[in-house]
mmCIF file of C-alpha atoms and ligand atoms in Angstrom:
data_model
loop_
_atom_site.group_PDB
_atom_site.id
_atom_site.type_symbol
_atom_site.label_atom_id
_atom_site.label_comp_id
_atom_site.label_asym_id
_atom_site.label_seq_id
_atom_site.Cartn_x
_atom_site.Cartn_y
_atom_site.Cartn_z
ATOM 1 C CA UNK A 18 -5.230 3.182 -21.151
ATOM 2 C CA UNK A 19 -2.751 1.124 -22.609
ATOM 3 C CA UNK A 20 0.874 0.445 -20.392
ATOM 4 C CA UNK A 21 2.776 2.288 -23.251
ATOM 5 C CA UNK A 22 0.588 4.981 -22.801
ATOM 6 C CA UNK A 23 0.475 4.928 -18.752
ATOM 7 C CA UNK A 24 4.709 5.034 -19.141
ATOM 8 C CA UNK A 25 4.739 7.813 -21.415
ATOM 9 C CA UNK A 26 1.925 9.754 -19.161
ATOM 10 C CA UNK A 27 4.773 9.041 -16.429
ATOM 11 C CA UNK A 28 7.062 10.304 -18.490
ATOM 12 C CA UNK A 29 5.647 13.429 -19.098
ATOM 13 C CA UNK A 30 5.652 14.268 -15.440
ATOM 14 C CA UNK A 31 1.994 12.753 -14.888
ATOM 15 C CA UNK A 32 0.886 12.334 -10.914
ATOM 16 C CA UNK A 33 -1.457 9.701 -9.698
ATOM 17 C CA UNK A 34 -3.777 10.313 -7.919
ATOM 18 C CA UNK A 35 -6.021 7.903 -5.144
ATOM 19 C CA UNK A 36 -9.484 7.308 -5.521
ATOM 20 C CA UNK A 37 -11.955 4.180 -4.507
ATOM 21 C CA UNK A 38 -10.818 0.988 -5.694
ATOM 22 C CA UNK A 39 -13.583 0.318 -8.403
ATOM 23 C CA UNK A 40 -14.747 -2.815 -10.169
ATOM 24 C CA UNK A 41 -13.417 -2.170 -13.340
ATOM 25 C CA UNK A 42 -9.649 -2.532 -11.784
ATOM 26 C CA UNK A 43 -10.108 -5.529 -11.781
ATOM 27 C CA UNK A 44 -7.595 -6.895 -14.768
ATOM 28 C CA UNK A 45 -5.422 -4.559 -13.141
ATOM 29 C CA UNK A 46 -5.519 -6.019 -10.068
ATOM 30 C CA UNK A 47 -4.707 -9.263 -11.837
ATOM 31 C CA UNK A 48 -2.011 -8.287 -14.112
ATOM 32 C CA UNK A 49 -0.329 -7.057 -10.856
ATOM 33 C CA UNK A 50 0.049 -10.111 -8.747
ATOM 34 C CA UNK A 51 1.384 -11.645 -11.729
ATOM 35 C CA UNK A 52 4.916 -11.243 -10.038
ATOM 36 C CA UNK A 53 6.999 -13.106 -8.054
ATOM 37 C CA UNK A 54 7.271 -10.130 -5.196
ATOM 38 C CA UNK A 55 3.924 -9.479 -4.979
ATOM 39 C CA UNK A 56 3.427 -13.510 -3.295
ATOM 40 C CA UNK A 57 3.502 -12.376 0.167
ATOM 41 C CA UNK A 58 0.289 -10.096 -0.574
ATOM 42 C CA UNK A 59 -1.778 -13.429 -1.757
ATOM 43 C CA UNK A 60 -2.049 -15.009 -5.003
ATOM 44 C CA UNK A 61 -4.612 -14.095 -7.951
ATOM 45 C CA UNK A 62 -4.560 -15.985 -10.513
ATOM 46 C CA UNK A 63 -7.996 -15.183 -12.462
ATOM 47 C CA UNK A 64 -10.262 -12.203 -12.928
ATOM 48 C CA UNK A 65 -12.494 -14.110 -10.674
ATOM 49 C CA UNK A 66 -10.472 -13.822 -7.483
ATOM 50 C CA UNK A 67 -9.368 -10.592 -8.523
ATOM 51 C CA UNK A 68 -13.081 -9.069 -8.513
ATOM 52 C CA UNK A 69 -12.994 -11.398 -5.390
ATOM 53 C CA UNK A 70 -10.570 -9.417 -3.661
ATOM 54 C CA UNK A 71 -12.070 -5.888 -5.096
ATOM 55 C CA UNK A 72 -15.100 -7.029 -3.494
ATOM 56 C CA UNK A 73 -13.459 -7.798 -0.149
ATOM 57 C CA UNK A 74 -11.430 -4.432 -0.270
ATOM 58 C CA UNK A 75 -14.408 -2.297 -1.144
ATOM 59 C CA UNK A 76 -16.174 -3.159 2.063
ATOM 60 C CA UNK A 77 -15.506 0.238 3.973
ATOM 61 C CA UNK A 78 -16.568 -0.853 7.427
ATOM 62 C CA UNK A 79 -13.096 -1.809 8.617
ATOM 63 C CA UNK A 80 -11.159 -0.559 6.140
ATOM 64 C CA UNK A 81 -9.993 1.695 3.262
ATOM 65 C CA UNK A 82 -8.477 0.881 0.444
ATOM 66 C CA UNK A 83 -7.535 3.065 -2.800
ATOM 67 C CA UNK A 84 -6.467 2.756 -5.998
ATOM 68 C CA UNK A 85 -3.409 4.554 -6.666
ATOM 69 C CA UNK A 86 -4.552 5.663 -10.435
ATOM 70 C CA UNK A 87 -2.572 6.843 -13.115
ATOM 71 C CA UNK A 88 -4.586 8.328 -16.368
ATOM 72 C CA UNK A 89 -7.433 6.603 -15.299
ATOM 73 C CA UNK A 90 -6.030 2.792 -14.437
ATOM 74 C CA UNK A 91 -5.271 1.129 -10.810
ATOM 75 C CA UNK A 92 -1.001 0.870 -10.717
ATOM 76 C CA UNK A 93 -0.834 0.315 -6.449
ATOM 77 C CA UNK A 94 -2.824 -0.010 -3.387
ATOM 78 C CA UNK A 95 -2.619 1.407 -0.058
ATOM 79 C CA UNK A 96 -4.825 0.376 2.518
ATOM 80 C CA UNK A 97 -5.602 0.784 6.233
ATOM 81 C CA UNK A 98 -7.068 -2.391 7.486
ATOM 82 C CA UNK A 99 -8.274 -4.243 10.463
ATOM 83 C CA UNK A 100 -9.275 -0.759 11.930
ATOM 84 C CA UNK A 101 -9.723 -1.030 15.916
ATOM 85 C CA UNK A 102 -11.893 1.958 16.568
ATOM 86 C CA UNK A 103 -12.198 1.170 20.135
ATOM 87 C CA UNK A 104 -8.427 1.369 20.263
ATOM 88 C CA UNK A 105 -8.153 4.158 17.652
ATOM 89 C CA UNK A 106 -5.487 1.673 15.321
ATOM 90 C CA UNK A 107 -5.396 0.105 11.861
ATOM 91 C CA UNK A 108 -3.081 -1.661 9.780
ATOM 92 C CA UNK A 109 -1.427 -0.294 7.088
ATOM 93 C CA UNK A 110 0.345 -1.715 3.937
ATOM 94 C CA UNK A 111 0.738 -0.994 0.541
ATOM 95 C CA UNK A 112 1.859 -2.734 -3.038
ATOM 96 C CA UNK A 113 2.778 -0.936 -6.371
ATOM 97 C CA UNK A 114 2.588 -2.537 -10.182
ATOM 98 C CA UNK A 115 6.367 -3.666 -10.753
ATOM 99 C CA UNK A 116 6.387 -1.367 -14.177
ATOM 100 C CA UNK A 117 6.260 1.759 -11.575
ATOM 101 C CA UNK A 118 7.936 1.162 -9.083
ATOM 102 C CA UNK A 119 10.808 3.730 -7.944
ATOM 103 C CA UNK A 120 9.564 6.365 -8.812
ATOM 104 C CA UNK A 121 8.448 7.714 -5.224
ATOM 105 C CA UNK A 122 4.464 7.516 -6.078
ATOM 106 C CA UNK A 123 4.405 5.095 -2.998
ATOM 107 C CA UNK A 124 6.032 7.431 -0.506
ATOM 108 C CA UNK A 125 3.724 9.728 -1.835
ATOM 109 C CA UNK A 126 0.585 7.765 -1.735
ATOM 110 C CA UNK A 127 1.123 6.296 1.716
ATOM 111 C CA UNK A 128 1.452 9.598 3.412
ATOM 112 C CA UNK A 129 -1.146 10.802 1.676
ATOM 113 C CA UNK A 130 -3.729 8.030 2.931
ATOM 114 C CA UNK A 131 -1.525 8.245 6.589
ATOM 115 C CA UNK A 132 -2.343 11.755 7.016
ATOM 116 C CA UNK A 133 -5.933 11.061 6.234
ATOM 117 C CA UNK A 134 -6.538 7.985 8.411
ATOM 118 C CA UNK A 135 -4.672 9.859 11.268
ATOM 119 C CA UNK A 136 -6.956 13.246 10.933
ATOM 120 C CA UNK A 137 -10.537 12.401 8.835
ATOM 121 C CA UNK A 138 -10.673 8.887 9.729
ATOM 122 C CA UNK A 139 -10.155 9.753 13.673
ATOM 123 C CA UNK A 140 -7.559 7.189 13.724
ATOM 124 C CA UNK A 141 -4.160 7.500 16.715
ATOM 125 C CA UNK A 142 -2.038 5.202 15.523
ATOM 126 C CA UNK A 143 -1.156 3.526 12.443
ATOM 127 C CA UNK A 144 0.792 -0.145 12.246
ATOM 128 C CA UNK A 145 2.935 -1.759 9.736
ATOM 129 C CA UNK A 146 5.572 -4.155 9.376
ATOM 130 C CA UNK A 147 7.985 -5.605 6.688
ATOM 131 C CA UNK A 148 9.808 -8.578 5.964
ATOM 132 C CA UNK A 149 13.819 -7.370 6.790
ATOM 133 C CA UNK A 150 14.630 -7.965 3.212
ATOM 134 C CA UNK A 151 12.738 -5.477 1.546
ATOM 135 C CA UNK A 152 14.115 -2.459 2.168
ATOM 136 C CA UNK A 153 11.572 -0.633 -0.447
ATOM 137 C CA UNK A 154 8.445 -0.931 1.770
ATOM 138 C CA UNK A 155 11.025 0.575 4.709
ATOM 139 C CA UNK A 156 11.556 3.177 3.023
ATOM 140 C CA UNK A 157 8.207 3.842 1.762
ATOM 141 C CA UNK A 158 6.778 3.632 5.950
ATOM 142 C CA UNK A 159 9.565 6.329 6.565
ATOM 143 C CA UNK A 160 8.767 8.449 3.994
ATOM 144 C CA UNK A 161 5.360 8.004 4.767
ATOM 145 C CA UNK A 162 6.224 9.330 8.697
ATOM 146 C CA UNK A 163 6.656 5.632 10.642
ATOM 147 C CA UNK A 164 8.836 5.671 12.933
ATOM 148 C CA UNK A 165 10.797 2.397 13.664
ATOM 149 C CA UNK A 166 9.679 0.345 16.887
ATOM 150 C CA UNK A 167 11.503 -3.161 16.674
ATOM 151 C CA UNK A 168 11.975 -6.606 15.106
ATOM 152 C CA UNK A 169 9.954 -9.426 15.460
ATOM 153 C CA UNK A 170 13.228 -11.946 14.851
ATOM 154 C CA UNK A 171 12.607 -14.719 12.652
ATOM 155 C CA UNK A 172 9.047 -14.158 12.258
ATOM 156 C CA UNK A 173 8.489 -15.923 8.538
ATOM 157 C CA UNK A 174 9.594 -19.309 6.582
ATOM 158 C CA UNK A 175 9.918 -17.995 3.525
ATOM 159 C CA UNK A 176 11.509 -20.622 0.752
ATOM 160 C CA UNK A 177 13.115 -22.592 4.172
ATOM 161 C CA UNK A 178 15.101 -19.512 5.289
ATOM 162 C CA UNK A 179 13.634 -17.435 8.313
ATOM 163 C CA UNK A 180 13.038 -13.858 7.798
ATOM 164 C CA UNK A 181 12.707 -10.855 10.515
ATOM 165 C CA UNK A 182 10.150 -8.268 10.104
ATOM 166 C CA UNK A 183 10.433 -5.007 11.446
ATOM 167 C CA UNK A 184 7.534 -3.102 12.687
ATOM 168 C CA UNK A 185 6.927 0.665 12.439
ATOM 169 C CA UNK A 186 4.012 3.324 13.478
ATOM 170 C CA UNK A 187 2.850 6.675 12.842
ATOM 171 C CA UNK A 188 1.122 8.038 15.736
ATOM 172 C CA UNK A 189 -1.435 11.209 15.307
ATOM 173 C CA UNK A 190 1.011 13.158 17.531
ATOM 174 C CA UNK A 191 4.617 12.211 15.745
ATOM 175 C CA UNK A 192 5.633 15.092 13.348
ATOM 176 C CA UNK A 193 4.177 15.617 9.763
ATOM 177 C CA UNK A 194 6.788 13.980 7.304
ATOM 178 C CA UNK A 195 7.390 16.734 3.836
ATOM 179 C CA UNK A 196 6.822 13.998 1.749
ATOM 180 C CA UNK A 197 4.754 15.630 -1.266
ATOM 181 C CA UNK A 198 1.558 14.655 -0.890
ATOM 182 C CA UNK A 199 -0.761 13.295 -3.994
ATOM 183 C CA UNK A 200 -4.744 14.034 -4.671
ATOM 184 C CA UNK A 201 -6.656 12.321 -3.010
ATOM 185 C CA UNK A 202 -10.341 12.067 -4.171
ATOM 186 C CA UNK A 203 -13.247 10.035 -1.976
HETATM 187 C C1 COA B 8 7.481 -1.997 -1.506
HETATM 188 C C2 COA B 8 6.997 -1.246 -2.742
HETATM 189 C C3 COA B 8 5.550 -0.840 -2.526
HETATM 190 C C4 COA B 8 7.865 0.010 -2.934
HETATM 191 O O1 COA B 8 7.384 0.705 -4.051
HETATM 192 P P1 COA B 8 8.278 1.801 -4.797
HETATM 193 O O2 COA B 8 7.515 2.241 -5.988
HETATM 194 O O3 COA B 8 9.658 1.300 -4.985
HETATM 195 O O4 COA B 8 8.312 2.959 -3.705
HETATM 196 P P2 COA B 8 8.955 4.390 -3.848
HETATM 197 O O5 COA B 8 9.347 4.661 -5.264
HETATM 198 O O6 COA B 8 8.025 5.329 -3.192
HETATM 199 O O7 COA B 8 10.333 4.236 -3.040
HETATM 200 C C5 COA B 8 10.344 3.912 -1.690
HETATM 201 C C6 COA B 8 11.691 4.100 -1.056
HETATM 202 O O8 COA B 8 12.405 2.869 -1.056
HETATM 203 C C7 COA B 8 13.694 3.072 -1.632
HETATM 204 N N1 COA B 8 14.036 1.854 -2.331
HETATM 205 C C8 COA B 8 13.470 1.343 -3.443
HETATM 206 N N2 COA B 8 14.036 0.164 -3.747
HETATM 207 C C9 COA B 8 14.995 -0.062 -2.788
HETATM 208 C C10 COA B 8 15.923 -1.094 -2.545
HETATM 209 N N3 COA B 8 15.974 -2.186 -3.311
HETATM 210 N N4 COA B 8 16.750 -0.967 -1.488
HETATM 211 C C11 COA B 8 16.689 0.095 -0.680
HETATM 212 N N5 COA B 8 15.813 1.102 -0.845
HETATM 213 C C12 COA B 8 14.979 1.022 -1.898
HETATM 214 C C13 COA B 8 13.512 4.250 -2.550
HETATM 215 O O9 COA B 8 14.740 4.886 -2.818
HETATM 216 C C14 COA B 8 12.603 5.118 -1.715
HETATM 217 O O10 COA B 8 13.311 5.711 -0.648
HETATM 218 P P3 COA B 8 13.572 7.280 -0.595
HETATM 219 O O11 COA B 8 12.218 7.903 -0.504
HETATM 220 O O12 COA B 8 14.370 7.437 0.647
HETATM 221 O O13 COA B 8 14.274 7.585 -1.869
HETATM 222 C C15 COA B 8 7.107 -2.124 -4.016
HETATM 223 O O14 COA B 8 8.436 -2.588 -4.135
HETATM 224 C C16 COA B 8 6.151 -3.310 -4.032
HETATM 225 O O15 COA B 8 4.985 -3.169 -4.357
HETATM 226 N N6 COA B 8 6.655 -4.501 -3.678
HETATM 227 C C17 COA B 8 5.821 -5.704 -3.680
HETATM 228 C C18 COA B 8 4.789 -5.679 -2.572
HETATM 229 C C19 COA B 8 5.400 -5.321 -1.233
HETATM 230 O O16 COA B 8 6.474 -5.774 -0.895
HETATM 231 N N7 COA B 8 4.639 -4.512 -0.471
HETATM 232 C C20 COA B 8 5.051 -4.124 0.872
HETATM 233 C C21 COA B 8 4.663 -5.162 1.837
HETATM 234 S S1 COA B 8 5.110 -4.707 3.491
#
């Protein structure tokens, strides 16, 4: 589906939904990280590295990752990774396409896949953290039910200026956020 078309589907009042990420996502991937706030998540710069990456995201031993789809093409990601099942953790984090962003699909989608890593996937507790100036992906982890835990001060160069992160988790015990939730389809 062309972008014009994805836009107008959003338009319309269209929902994503998640599924698998899938090798034919791949051009979406790339056409993605073709933006200058999507560098802290990696670079890919060809449709090589970005089957690469689909490759490396679709192995489901310590991790899941899905395709936030809309009309049938990849626009985001969310992801639980490094998954410590002796521990009962993973790592969480999340990126949408810049042409839909704001619109509250990645509130919806990360407490969609929360909710399911903290029930299905037997999971306790979920991590995440932030760089301080990006107040988006804050909002998106409280939306999403993390609750707040700290700062790691000063933790990144970025361009010669250091940068806090703040850290958040969403234990299976802290209350159910009313976030709406989207369809979810594994
Ligand atoms: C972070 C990111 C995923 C947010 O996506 P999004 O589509 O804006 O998310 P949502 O529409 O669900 O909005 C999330 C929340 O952030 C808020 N928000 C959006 N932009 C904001 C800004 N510049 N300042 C403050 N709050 C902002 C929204 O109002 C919303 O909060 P609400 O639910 O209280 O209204 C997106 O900006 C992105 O992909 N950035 C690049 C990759 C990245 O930074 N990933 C996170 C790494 S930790």
């Amino acid at each position: 589906m062309s972008r014009t078309a994805q836009l107008e589907q959003a338009a319309a009042g269209e929902l994503p939904r998640l599924r698998q990420i899938e090798p034919r996502d791949a051009r979406a991937v790339l056409d993605a990280f073709d933006d200058d706030a999507m560098r802290r998540q990696g670079t890919i710069n060809s449709m090589e590295e970005a089957e690469n990456w689909i490759g490396f995201m679709g192995d489901r031993g310590e991790r899941l990752a899905l395709a936030i789809d809309l009309g049938g093409s990849m626009i985001g990601t969310v992801v639980v990774s490094s998954i410590d099942h002796d521990n009962e953790t993973g790592w969480f984090w999340y990126w949408m396409h810049r042409d839909h962003r704001g619109n509250g699909w990645m509130s919806r989608a990360a407490v969609t896949l929360a909710d399911h890593a903290l029930t299905l996937m037997l999971l306790h507790r979920l991590e995440l953290g932030h760089r301080a100036n990006n107040p988006a992906s804050g909002g998106v982890a409280r939306a999403a039910g993390f609750v707040l835990e700290g700062v790691e001060r000063e933790k990144f160069l970025v361009d010669g200026e250091r940068i806090d992160v703040l850290t958040y988790s969403r234990l299976a015990t802290d209350p159910w956020p009313e976030t709406p939730r989207l369809p979810l389809d594994l």
